[in-house]
mmCIF file of N, CA and C in Angstrom:
data_model
loop_
_atom_site.group_PDB
_atom_site.id
_atom_site.type_symbol
_atom_site.label_atom_id
_atom_site.label_comp_id
_atom_site.label_asym_id
_atom_site.label_seq_id
_atom_site.Cartn_x
_atom_site.Cartn_y
_atom_site.Cartn_z
ATOM 1 N N GLN A 3 -9.001 -24.172 15.395
ATOM 2 C CA GLN A 3 -7.964 -23.123 15.275
ATOM 3 C C GLN A 3 -6.577 -24.304 14.031
ATOM 4 N N VAL A 4 -6.235 -22.882 12.973
ATOM 5 C CA VAL A 4 -5.376 -23.901 11.993
ATOM 6 C C VAL A 4 -4.570 -23.408 12.168
ATOM 7 N N HIS A 5 -3.560 -25.047 11.342
ATOM 8 C CA HIS A 5 -1.704 -24.886 11.349
ATOM 9 C C HIS A 5 -1.579 -25.299 10.449
ATOM 10 N N LEU A 6 -1.170 -25.095 10.031
ATOM 11 C CA LEU A 6 0.222 -25.149 8.964
ATOM 12 C C LEU A 6 1.551 -25.525 9.278
ATOM 13 N N ALA A 7 1.982 -27.000 8.270
ATOM 14 C CA ALA A 7 3.689 -27.461 8.513
ATOM 15 C C ALA A 7 4.254 -26.160 6.878
ATOM 16 N N GLU A 8 5.426 -26.249 6.575
ATOM 17 C CA GLU A 8 5.886 -26.524 5.702
ATOM 18 C C GLU A 8 7.442 -27.658 5.749
ATOM 19 N N SER A 9 7.625 -28.141 4.747
ATOM 20 C CA SER A 9 8.537 -28.931 4.299
ATOM 21 C C SER A 9 8.840 -29.435 2.709
ATOM 22 N N GLY A 10 9.649 -29.685 2.623
ATOM 23 C CA GLY A 10 11.123 -30.547 1.724
ATOM 24 C C GLY A 10 11.563 -28.701 0.785
ATOM 25 N N GLY A 11 11.927 -28.030 1.704
ATOM 26 C CA GLY A 11 13.174 -27.272 1.582
ATOM 27 C C GLY A 11 14.726 -28.352 2.142
ATOM 28 N N GLY A 12 15.251 -27.179 1.406
ATOM 29 C CA GLY A 12 16.548 -27.860 1.590
ATOM 30 C C GLY A 12 17.979 -27.246 0.341
ATOM 31 N N LEU A 13 19.240 -27.378 -0.166
ATOM 32 C CA LEU A 13 19.553 -27.429 -0.783
ATOM 33 C C LEU A 13 19.729 -28.106 -1.946
ATOM 34 N N VAL A 14 20.073 -27.126 -2.831
ATOM 35 C CA VAL A 14 19.913 -27.295 -4.746
ATOM 36 C C VAL A 14 20.485 -26.386 -5.441
ATOM 37 N N GLN A 15 21.093 -27.623 -6.356
ATOM 38 C CA GLN A 15 21.691 -26.397 -7.324
ATOM 39 C C GLN A 15 20.945 -25.778 -8.467
ATOM 40 N N ALA A 16 21.837 -24.479 -9.017
ATOM 41 C CA ALA A 16 21.146 -23.038 -9.674
ATOM 42 C C ALA A 16 20.570 -24.076 -10.576
ATOM 43 N N GLY A 17 19.621 -24.281 -11.371
ATOM 44 C CA GLY A 17 18.767 -25.009 -12.673
ATOM 45 C C GLY A 17 18.400 -26.083 -12.331
ATOM 46 N N GLY A 18 18.407 -26.690 -10.642
ATOM 47 C CA GLY A 18 18.244 -27.128 -10.274
ATOM 48 C C GLY A 18 16.121 -27.637 -9.626
ATOM 49 N N SER A 19 15.501 -28.921 -9.276
ATOM 50 C CA SER A 19 14.080 -28.504 -8.891
ATOM 51 C C SER A 19 14.126 -28.862 -7.177
ATOM 52 N N LEU A 20 12.556 -28.602 -6.641
ATOM 53 C CA LEU A 20 12.534 -28.950 -5.275
ATOM 54 C C LEU A 20 11.170 -28.963 -5.005
ATOM 55 N N ARG A 21 10.390 -29.155 -4.384
ATOM 56 C CA ARG A 21 8.808 -28.817 -3.904
ATOM 57 C C ARG A 21 8.670 -29.305 -2.690
ATOM 58 N N LEU A 22 7.926 -28.330 -2.000
ATOM 59 C CA LEU A 22 7.946 -28.015 -0.982
ATOM 60 C C LEU A 22 6.318 -28.266 -1.060
ATOM 61 N N SER A 23 6.192 -28.798 -0.028
ATOM 62 C CA SER A 23 4.316 -29.086 1.189
ATOM 63 C C SER A 23 4.319 -27.878 1.919
ATOM 64 N N CYS A 24 2.861 -27.995 2.058
ATOM 65 C CA CYS A 24 2.672 -27.368 3.339
ATOM 66 C C CYS A 24 0.810 -28.372 3.821
ATOM 67 N N LEU A 25 1.057 -28.953 5.447
ATOM 68 C CA LEU A 25 0.176 -29.742 5.783
ATOM 69 C C LEU A 25 -0.572 -28.755 6.523
ATOM 70 N N VAL A 26 -2.101 -28.837 5.557
ATOM 71 C CA VAL A 26 -2.750 -27.612 6.918
ATOM 72 C C VAL A 26 -3.842 -28.532 7.498
ATOM 73 N N SER A 27 -4.266 -28.412 8.463
ATOM 74 C CA SER A 27 -5.097 -28.580 9.817
ATOM 75 C C SER A 27 -5.297 -27.886 10.877
ATOM 76 N N GLY A 28 -6.467 -28.444 11.107
ATOM 77 C CA GLY A 28 -8.145 -27.955 11.885
ATOM 78 C C GLY A 28 -9.340 -27.765 10.849
ATOM 79 N N ARG A 29 -8.651 -27.283 9.312
ATOM 80 C CA ARG A 29 -9.781 -27.200 8.666
ATOM 81 C C ARG A 29 -9.473 -27.507 7.740
ATOM 82 N N ALA A 30 -10.272 -27.161 6.617
ATOM 83 C CA ALA A 30 -10.417 -28.230 5.070
ATOM 84 C C ALA A 30 -9.670 -27.164 4.208
ATOM 85 N N ILE A 31 -8.271 -27.253 3.502
ATOM 86 C CA ILE A 31 -7.950 -26.194 2.945
ATOM 87 C C ILE A 31 -8.544 -25.413 1.857
ATOM 88 N N GLY A 32 -9.952 -26.164 1.465
ATOM 89 C CA GLY A 32 -10.409 -25.666 0.803
ATOM 90 C C GLY A 32 -11.886 -24.684 0.922
ATOM 91 N N THR A 33 -11.453 -24.257 2.421
ATOM 92 C CA THR A 33 -11.797 -23.026 3.130
ATOM 93 C C THR A 33 -11.979 -22.001 2.838
ATOM 94 N N TYR A 34 -9.789 -22.217 2.345
ATOM 95 C CA TYR A 34 -9.258 -20.859 2.388
ATOM 96 C C TYR A 34 -9.123 -20.252 1.003
ATOM 97 N N ASP A 35 -8.194 -19.360 0.633
ATOM 98 C CA ASP A 35 -7.475 -18.870 -0.381
ATOM 99 C C ASP A 35 -6.487 -19.211 0.301
ATOM 100 N N MET A 36 -5.320 -19.847 -0.898
ATOM 101 C CA MET A 36 -3.886 -20.455 0.185
ATOM 102 C C MET A 36 -2.849 -19.694 -0.588
ATOM 103 N N ALA A 37 -1.375 -19.597 -0.248
ATOM 104 C CA ALA A 37 -0.730 -18.930 -0.762
ATOM 105 C C ALA A 37 0.619 -19.333 -0.337
ATOM 106 N N TRP A 38 1.821 -19.238 -0.998
ATOM 107 C CA TRP A 38 3.025 -18.864 -0.669
ATOM 108 C C TRP A 38 3.952 -17.697 -0.557
ATOM 109 N N PHE A 39 4.205 -17.569 0.276
ATOM 110 C CA PHE A 39 5.885 -16.348 -0.025
ATOM 111 C C PHE A 39 6.830 -16.973 0.644
ATOM 112 N N ARG A 40 7.802 -15.750 0.312
ATOM 113 C CA ARG A 40 9.081 -15.675 0.737
ATOM 114 C C ARG A 40 9.579 -13.834 1.594
ATOM 115 N N GLN A 41 10.973 -14.399 1.800
ATOM 116 C CA GLN A 41 11.981 -13.859 2.523
ATOM 117 C C GLN A 41 13.181 -13.836 2.737
ATOM 118 N N ALA A 42 14.087 -13.500 1.287
ATOM 119 C CA ALA A 42 15.150 -13.356 1.200
ATOM 120 C C ALA A 42 15.910 -12.658 2.648
ATOM 121 N N PRO A 43 17.374 -13.248 2.792
ATOM 122 C CA PRO A 43 18.269 -12.412 4.081
ATOM 123 C C PRO A 43 18.076 -10.901 3.178
ATOM 124 N N GLY A 44 17.177 -10.755 4.480
ATOM 125 C CA GLY A 44 17.755 -9.172 4.405
ATOM 126 C C GLY A 44 16.883 -7.881 3.583
ATOM 127 N N LYS A 45 15.319 -8.723 3.232
ATOM 128 C CA LYS A 45 14.962 -8.439 2.212
ATOM 129 C C LYS A 45 13.064 -8.146 3.070
ATOM 130 N N GLU A 46 12.116 -7.549 2.641
ATOM 131 C CA GLU A 46 11.038 -8.452 2.871
ATOM 132 C C GLU A 46 9.955 -9.266 2.566
ATOM 133 N N ARG A 47 9.375 -9.554 3.545
ATOM 134 C CA ARG A 47 9.141 -10.829 2.792
ATOM 135 C C ARG A 47 7.667 -10.524 1.215
ATOM 136 N N GLU A 48 8.327 -12.006 0.323
ATOM 137 C CA GLU A 48 7.028 -10.984 -0.850
ATOM 138 C C GLU A 48 6.181 -12.392 -1.353
ATOM 139 N N PHE A 49 4.750 -11.500 -2.401
ATOM 140 C CA PHE A 49 4.662 -12.542 -2.130
ATOM 141 C C PHE A 49 5.135 -14.134 -3.596
ATOM 142 N N VAL A 50 4.687 -15.335 -3.781
ATOM 143 C CA VAL A 50 5.157 -16.332 -4.573
ATOM 144 C C VAL A 50 4.113 -16.216 -5.481
ATOM 145 N N ALA A 51 2.922 -17.302 -5.130
ATOM 146 C CA ALA A 51 1.541 -17.829 -6.169
ATOM 147 C C ALA A 51 0.760 -17.366 -4.777
ATOM 148 N N ALA A 52 -0.085 -18.328 -5.428
ATOM 149 C CA ALA A 52 -1.437 -18.628 -4.432
ATOM 150 C C ALA A 52 -2.631 -19.107 -5.426
ATOM 151 N N ILE A 53 -3.496 -19.616 -4.490
ATOM 152 C CA ILE A 53 -4.943 -20.516 -5.204
ATOM 153 C C ILE A 53 -5.935 -20.629 -4.709
ATOM 154 N N TYR A 54 -6.967 -19.770 -5.538
ATOM 155 C CA TYR A 54 -7.923 -19.024 -4.747
ATOM 156 C C TYR A 54 -8.900 -20.250 -4.544
ATOM 157 N N ARG A 55 -9.543 -19.472 -3.869
ATOM 158 C CA ARG A 55 -10.646 -20.825 -3.007
ATOM 159 C C ARG A 55 -11.969 -21.050 -4.311
ATOM 160 N N VAL A 56 -11.889 -20.064 -4.636
ATOM 161 C CA VAL A 56 -13.505 -20.544 -5.949
ATOM 162 C C VAL A 56 -13.186 -20.535 -7.686
ATOM 163 N N GLY A 57 -13.191 -21.909 -7.909
ATOM 164 C CA GLY A 57 -12.788 -21.858 -9.751
ATOM 165 C C GLY A 57 -11.092 -22.243 -9.348
ATOM 166 N N ALA A 58 -10.760 -22.756 -8.095
ATOM 167 C CA ALA A 58 -9.051 -22.748 -7.420
ATOM 168 C C ALA A 58 -8.167 -22.421 -9.587
ATOM 169 N N VAL A 59 -8.575 -20.490 -8.701
ATOM 170 C CA VAL A 59 -7.822 -19.949 -9.944
ATOM 171 C C VAL A 59 -6.294 -19.506 -9.008
ATOM 172 N N THR A 60 -5.581 -19.758 -10.173
ATOM 173 C CA THR A 60 -4.365 -19.199 -8.872
ATOM 174 C C THR A 60 -3.976 -17.653 -10.489
ATOM 175 N N GLU A 61 -2.294 -17.383 -9.170
ATOM 176 C CA GLU A 61 -1.809 -16.556 -9.393
ATOM 177 C C GLU A 61 -0.213 -16.978 -8.852
ATOM 178 N N TYR A 62 0.775 -16.466 -9.767
ATOM 179 C CA TYR A 62 2.226 -15.914 -9.464
ATOM 180 C C TYR A 62 3.020 -14.357 -9.436
ATOM 181 N N ALA A 63 3.617 -14.157 -8.630
ATOM 182 C CA ALA A 63 4.187 -13.930 -9.386
ATOM 183 C C ALA A 63 5.111 -13.582 -10.195
ATOM 184 N N ASP A 64 5.268 -12.372 -10.763
ATOM 185 C CA ASP A 64 6.207 -12.322 -12.238
ATOM 186 C C ASP A 64 7.611 -13.321 -12.386
ATOM 187 N N SER A 65 8.101 -12.996 -11.079
ATOM 188 C CA SER A 65 9.389 -14.018 -11.464
ATOM 189 C C SER A 65 9.906 -15.575 -10.807
ATOM 190 N N VAL A 66 8.450 -15.298 -10.348
ATOM 191 C CA VAL A 66 8.243 -17.391 -10.716
ATOM 192 C C VAL A 66 7.270 -17.789 -11.824
ATOM 193 N N LYS A 67 6.807 -16.863 -12.690
ATOM 194 C CA LYS A 67 5.733 -17.349 -13.768
ATOM 195 C C LYS A 67 6.498 -18.899 -14.626
ATOM 196 N N GLY A 68 6.058 -19.664 -14.908
ATOM 197 C CA GLY A 68 6.996 -20.369 -16.130
ATOM 198 C C GLY A 68 7.768 -21.128 -15.351
ATOM 199 N N ARG A 69 7.624 -20.977 -13.542
ATOM 200 C CA ARG A 69 8.433 -21.840 -13.058
ATOM 201 C C ARG A 69 7.820 -22.692 -11.805
ATOM 202 N N PHE A 70 7.425 -21.584 -11.245
ATOM 203 C CA PHE A 70 6.990 -22.368 -9.836
ATOM 204 C C PHE A 70 5.640 -22.569 -10.504
ATOM 205 N N THR A 71 4.531 -24.049 -10.075
ATOM 206 C CA THR A 71 3.608 -24.449 -10.261
ATOM 207 C C THR A 71 2.136 -24.731 -8.300
ATOM 208 N N ILE A 72 1.590 -24.059 -8.426
ATOM 209 C CA ILE A 72 0.912 -24.434 -7.263
ATOM 210 C C ILE A 72 -0.148 -24.686 -7.408
ATOM 211 N N SER A 73 -0.218 -25.997 -5.925
ATOM 212 C CA SER A 73 -1.180 -27.222 -6.835
ATOM 213 C C SER A 73 -2.516 -27.253 -4.757
ATOM 214 N N ARG A 74 -3.155 -28.006 -5.054
ATOM 215 C CA ARG A 74 -3.625 -27.986 -3.723
ATOM 216 C C ARG A 74 -3.847 -29.684 -3.429
ATOM 217 N N ASP A 75 -4.254 -30.178 -2.802
ATOM 218 C CA ASP A 75 -4.711 -31.456 -2.877
ATOM 219 C C ASP A 75 -5.801 -31.736 -1.742
ATOM 220 N N SER A 76 -7.276 -31.362 -1.842
ATOM 221 C CA SER A 76 -8.532 -31.579 -0.753
ATOM 222 C C SER A 76 -8.323 -32.628 0.260
ATOM 223 N N ALA A 77 -7.767 -34.165 -0.879
ATOM 224 C CA ALA A 77 -7.910 -35.295 0.316
ATOM 225 C C ALA A 77 -6.595 -35.115 0.976
ATOM 226 N N GLU A 78 -5.565 -34.357 0.508
ATOM 227 C CA GLU A 78 -4.885 -34.623 1.620
ATOM 228 C C GLU A 78 -5.096 -33.546 2.728
ATOM 229 N N ASN A 79 -5.414 -32.007 2.566
ATOM 230 C CA ASN A 79 -5.369 -31.283 2.848
ATOM 231 C C ASN A 79 -3.793 -30.826 2.350
ATOM 232 N N THR A 80 -3.055 -30.808 1.387
ATOM 233 C CA THR A 80 -2.091 -29.920 1.627
ATOM 234 C C THR A 80 -1.960 -29.886 0.450
ATOM 235 N N LEU A 81 -0.713 -28.641 1.019
ATOM 236 C CA LEU A 81 -0.752 -28.387 -0.409
ATOM 237 C C LEU A 81 0.381 -27.797 -1.246
ATOM 238 N N ASP A 82 1.135 -27.934 -2.132
ATOM 239 C CA ASP A 82 2.207 -27.677 -2.748
ATOM 240 C C ASP A 82 2.605 -26.582 -3.413
ATOM 241 N N LEU A 83 4.404 -26.626 -3.442
ATOM 242 C CA LEU A 83 4.465 -25.390 -5.088
ATOM 243 C C LEU A 83 5.548 -26.991 -5.326
ATOM 244 N N GLN A 84 6.112 -26.742 -6.885
ATOM 245 C CA GLN A 84 7.145 -27.654 -7.694
ATOM 246 C C GLN A 84 7.123 -25.927 -7.725
ATOM 247 N N MET A 85 9.080 -26.172 -7.911
ATOM 248 C CA MET A 85 9.961 -25.254 -7.899
ATOM 249 C C MET A 85 10.507 -26.390 -9.040
ATOM 250 N N ASN A 86 10.795 -25.432 -10.410
ATOM 251 C CA ASN A 86 11.861 -25.924 -12.123
ATOM 252 C C ASN A 86 12.443 -24.724 -11.451
ATOM 253 N N SER A 87 13.484 -25.394 -12.270
ATOM 254 C CA SER A 87 14.755 -23.944 -12.983
ATOM 255 C C SER A 87 14.623 -23.100 -11.446
ATOM 256 N N LEU A 88 15.755 -23.553 -10.610
ATOM 257 C CA LEU A 88 15.335 -22.237 -9.282
ATOM 258 C C LEU A 88 16.748 -22.194 -9.805
ATOM 259 N N GLU A 89 17.224 -20.131 -9.191
ATOM 260 C CA GLU A 89 18.183 -19.327 -9.467
ATOM 261 C C GLU A 89 18.352 -19.234 -8.354
ATOM 262 N N HIS A 90 19.705 -18.701 -8.278
ATOM 263 C CA HIS A 90 20.422 -18.163 -7.274
ATOM 264 C C HIS A 90 19.393 -17.206 -6.154
ATOM 265 N N VAL A 91 18.468 -16.247 -6.804
ATOM 266 C CA VAL A 91 17.724 -15.213 -6.302
ATOM 267 C C VAL A 91 16.476 -16.082 -5.642
ATOM 268 N N ASP A 92 15.875 -17.054 -5.772
ATOM 269 C CA ASP A 92 15.312 -17.878 -5.324
ATOM 270 C C ASP A 92 15.277 -17.829 -3.485
ATOM 271 N N THR A 93 16.389 -17.919 -3.666
ATOM 272 C CA THR A 93 16.860 -18.294 -2.566
ATOM 273 C C THR A 93 15.983 -17.638 -1.097
ATOM 274 N N ALA A 94 15.268 -18.288 0.059
ATOM 275 C CA ALA A 94 14.620 -17.769 0.526
ATOM 276 C C ALA A 94 13.723 -18.534 1.592
ATOM 277 N N VAL A 95 13.352 -18.168 2.592
ATOM 278 C CA VAL A 95 12.843 -19.108 3.709
ATOM 279 C C VAL A 95 11.351 -19.019 2.947
ATOM 280 N N TYR A 96 10.610 -19.612 2.871
ATOM 281 C CA TYR A 96 9.183 -20.226 1.673
ATOM 282 C C TYR A 96 8.261 -19.900 3.275
ATOM 283 N N TYR A 97 6.922 -19.923 3.251
ATOM 284 C CA TYR A 97 6.237 -19.643 4.109
ATOM 285 C C TYR A 97 4.887 -20.219 3.901
ATOM 286 N N CYS A 98 4.149 -20.930 4.335
ATOM 287 C CA CYS A 98 2.711 -20.773 3.623
ATOM 288 C C CYS A 98 2.141 -20.012 4.328
ATOM 289 N N ALA A 99 0.862 -19.745 3.890
ATOM 290 C CA ALA A 99 -0.075 -18.671 4.315
ATOM 291 C C ALA A 99 -1.801 -18.791 4.023
ATOM 292 N N ALA A 100 -2.567 -18.862 5.035
ATOM 293 C CA ALA A 100 -3.750 -19.780 4.540
ATOM 294 C C ALA A 100 -5.044 -17.920 5.201
ATOM 295 N N GLY A 101 -6.365 -17.446 4.400
ATOM 296 C CA GLY A 101 -6.665 -16.624 4.192
ATOM 297 C C GLY A 101 -7.954 -16.588 3.711
ATOM 298 N N TYR A 102 -8.152 -14.991 3.424
ATOM 299 C CA TYR A 102 -8.665 -14.311 2.219
ATOM 300 C C TYR A 102 -8.374 -13.981 1.636
ATOM 301 N N GLY A 103 -7.508 -13.958 0.286
ATOM 302 C CA GLY A 103 -6.143 -13.370 0.313
ATOM 303 C C GLY A 103 -6.818 -12.694 -1.210
ATOM 304 N N TRP A 104 -7.558 -12.934 -1.890
ATOM 305 C CA TRP A 104 -8.416 -12.939 -3.040
ATOM 306 C C TRP A 104 -8.707 -11.017 -3.253
ATOM 307 N N GLY A 105 -8.170 -10.743 -4.032
ATOM 308 C CA GLY A 105 -8.924 -8.455 -4.486
ATOM 309 C C GLY A 105 -7.504 -7.999 -3.670
ATOM 310 N N GLY A 106 -6.385 -8.404 -2.986
ATOM 311 C CA GLY A 106 -5.477 -8.389 -2.277
ATOM 312 C C GLY A 106 -6.466 -8.087 -0.393
ATOM 313 N N GLY A 107 -6.671 -9.228 -0.163
ATOM 314 C CA GLY A 107 -7.161 -9.294 1.244
ATOM 315 C C GLY A 107 -5.831 -9.777 1.984
ATOM 316 N N LYS A 108 -6.005 -10.701 3.565
ATOM 317 C CA LYS A 108 -5.408 -10.936 4.142
ATOM 318 C C LYS A 108 -4.854 -12.445 4.430
ATOM 319 N N TYR A 109 -4.073 -12.665 4.880
ATOM 320 C CA TYR A 109 -4.039 -14.251 5.137
ATOM 321 C C TYR A 109 -3.512 -14.502 6.393
ATOM 322 N N ASP A 110 -4.569 -15.095 7.323
ATOM 323 C CA ASP A 110 -4.829 -14.130 8.986
ATOM 324 C C ASP A 110 -3.632 -16.149 9.618
ATOM 325 N N TYR A 111 -3.649 -17.122 8.728
ATOM 326 C CA TYR A 111 -2.574 -18.185 9.237
ATOM 327 C C TYR A 111 -1.461 -18.505 8.480
ATOM 328 N N TRP A 112 0.068 -18.597 9.618
ATOM 329 C CA TRP A 112 0.599 -18.595 8.488
ATOM 330 C C TRP A 112 2.253 -19.725 9.559
ATOM 331 N N GLY A 113 2.966 -20.102 8.581
ATOM 332 C CA GLY A 113 3.320 -22.264 9.084
ATOM 333 C C GLY A 113 4.503 -21.314 8.953
ATOM 334 N N GLN A 114 5.748 -21.970 9.592
ATOM 335 C CA GLN A 114 6.804 -21.064 10.307
ATOM 336 C C GLN A 114 8.095 -21.187 9.536
ATOM 337 N N GLY A 115 7.632 -21.229 7.908
ATOM 338 C CA GLY A 115 9.074 -21.553 6.825
ATOM 339 C C GLY A 115 9.761 -22.804 6.522
ATOM 340 N N THR A 116 10.269 -22.977 5.756
ATOM 341 C CA THR A 116 11.591 -23.986 4.730
ATOM 342 C C THR A 116 12.338 -23.141 4.557
ATOM 343 N N GLN A 117 13.239 -23.716 4.804
ATOM 344 C CA GLN A 117 13.869 -22.793 3.907
ATOM 345 C C GLN A 117 15.351 -23.214 2.755
ATOM 346 N N VAL A 118 15.608 -23.024 1.951
ATOM 347 C CA VAL A 118 15.454 -23.062 0.630
ATOM 348 C C VAL A 118 16.535 -22.154 0.288
ATOM 349 N N THR A 119 17.610 -23.068 -0.852
ATOM 350 C CA THR A 119 19.345 -22.351 -0.554
ATOM 351 C C THR A 119 19.306 -22.614 -2.609
ATOM 352 N N VAL A 120 19.545 -22.249 -2.764
ATOM 353 C CA VAL A 120 20.332 -22.238 -4.191
ATOM 354 C C VAL A 120 21.660 -21.609 -4.759
ATOM 355 N N SER A 121 22.259 -22.759 -4.942
ATOM 356 C CA SER A 121 23.418 -22.455 -5.367
ATOM 357 C C SER A 121 23.817 -22.187 -6.436
ATOM 358 N N SER A 122 24.135 -21.488 -6.868
ATOM 359 C CA SER A 122 24.763 -21.115 -8.195
ATOM 360 C C SER A 122 26.411 -21.364 -8.408
#
């Protein structure tokens, strides 16, 4: 069984930075496509970024391109999301996900989420 645990959320002022981390246990992180999603109050969950098994290809939502960077550490079995130039609209619960998401596939495993609040 795969378990995902996010950390690193918090309160930050607009323009600031945060780094989220997701510890993967149960399987090697390279087994899966890995992604970050987020859900703001009253809104549907949305895709933020992904890093795929093959070639560590990355993909970003247009709203975060140039500001967020996704990375993984196979030795530590962790997935990170570096978030810079944060905006109030980035306020959400951020979720780590693992699965086979390439080409519209499905993420089967999810963490509990970590709250990110950006004050304007």
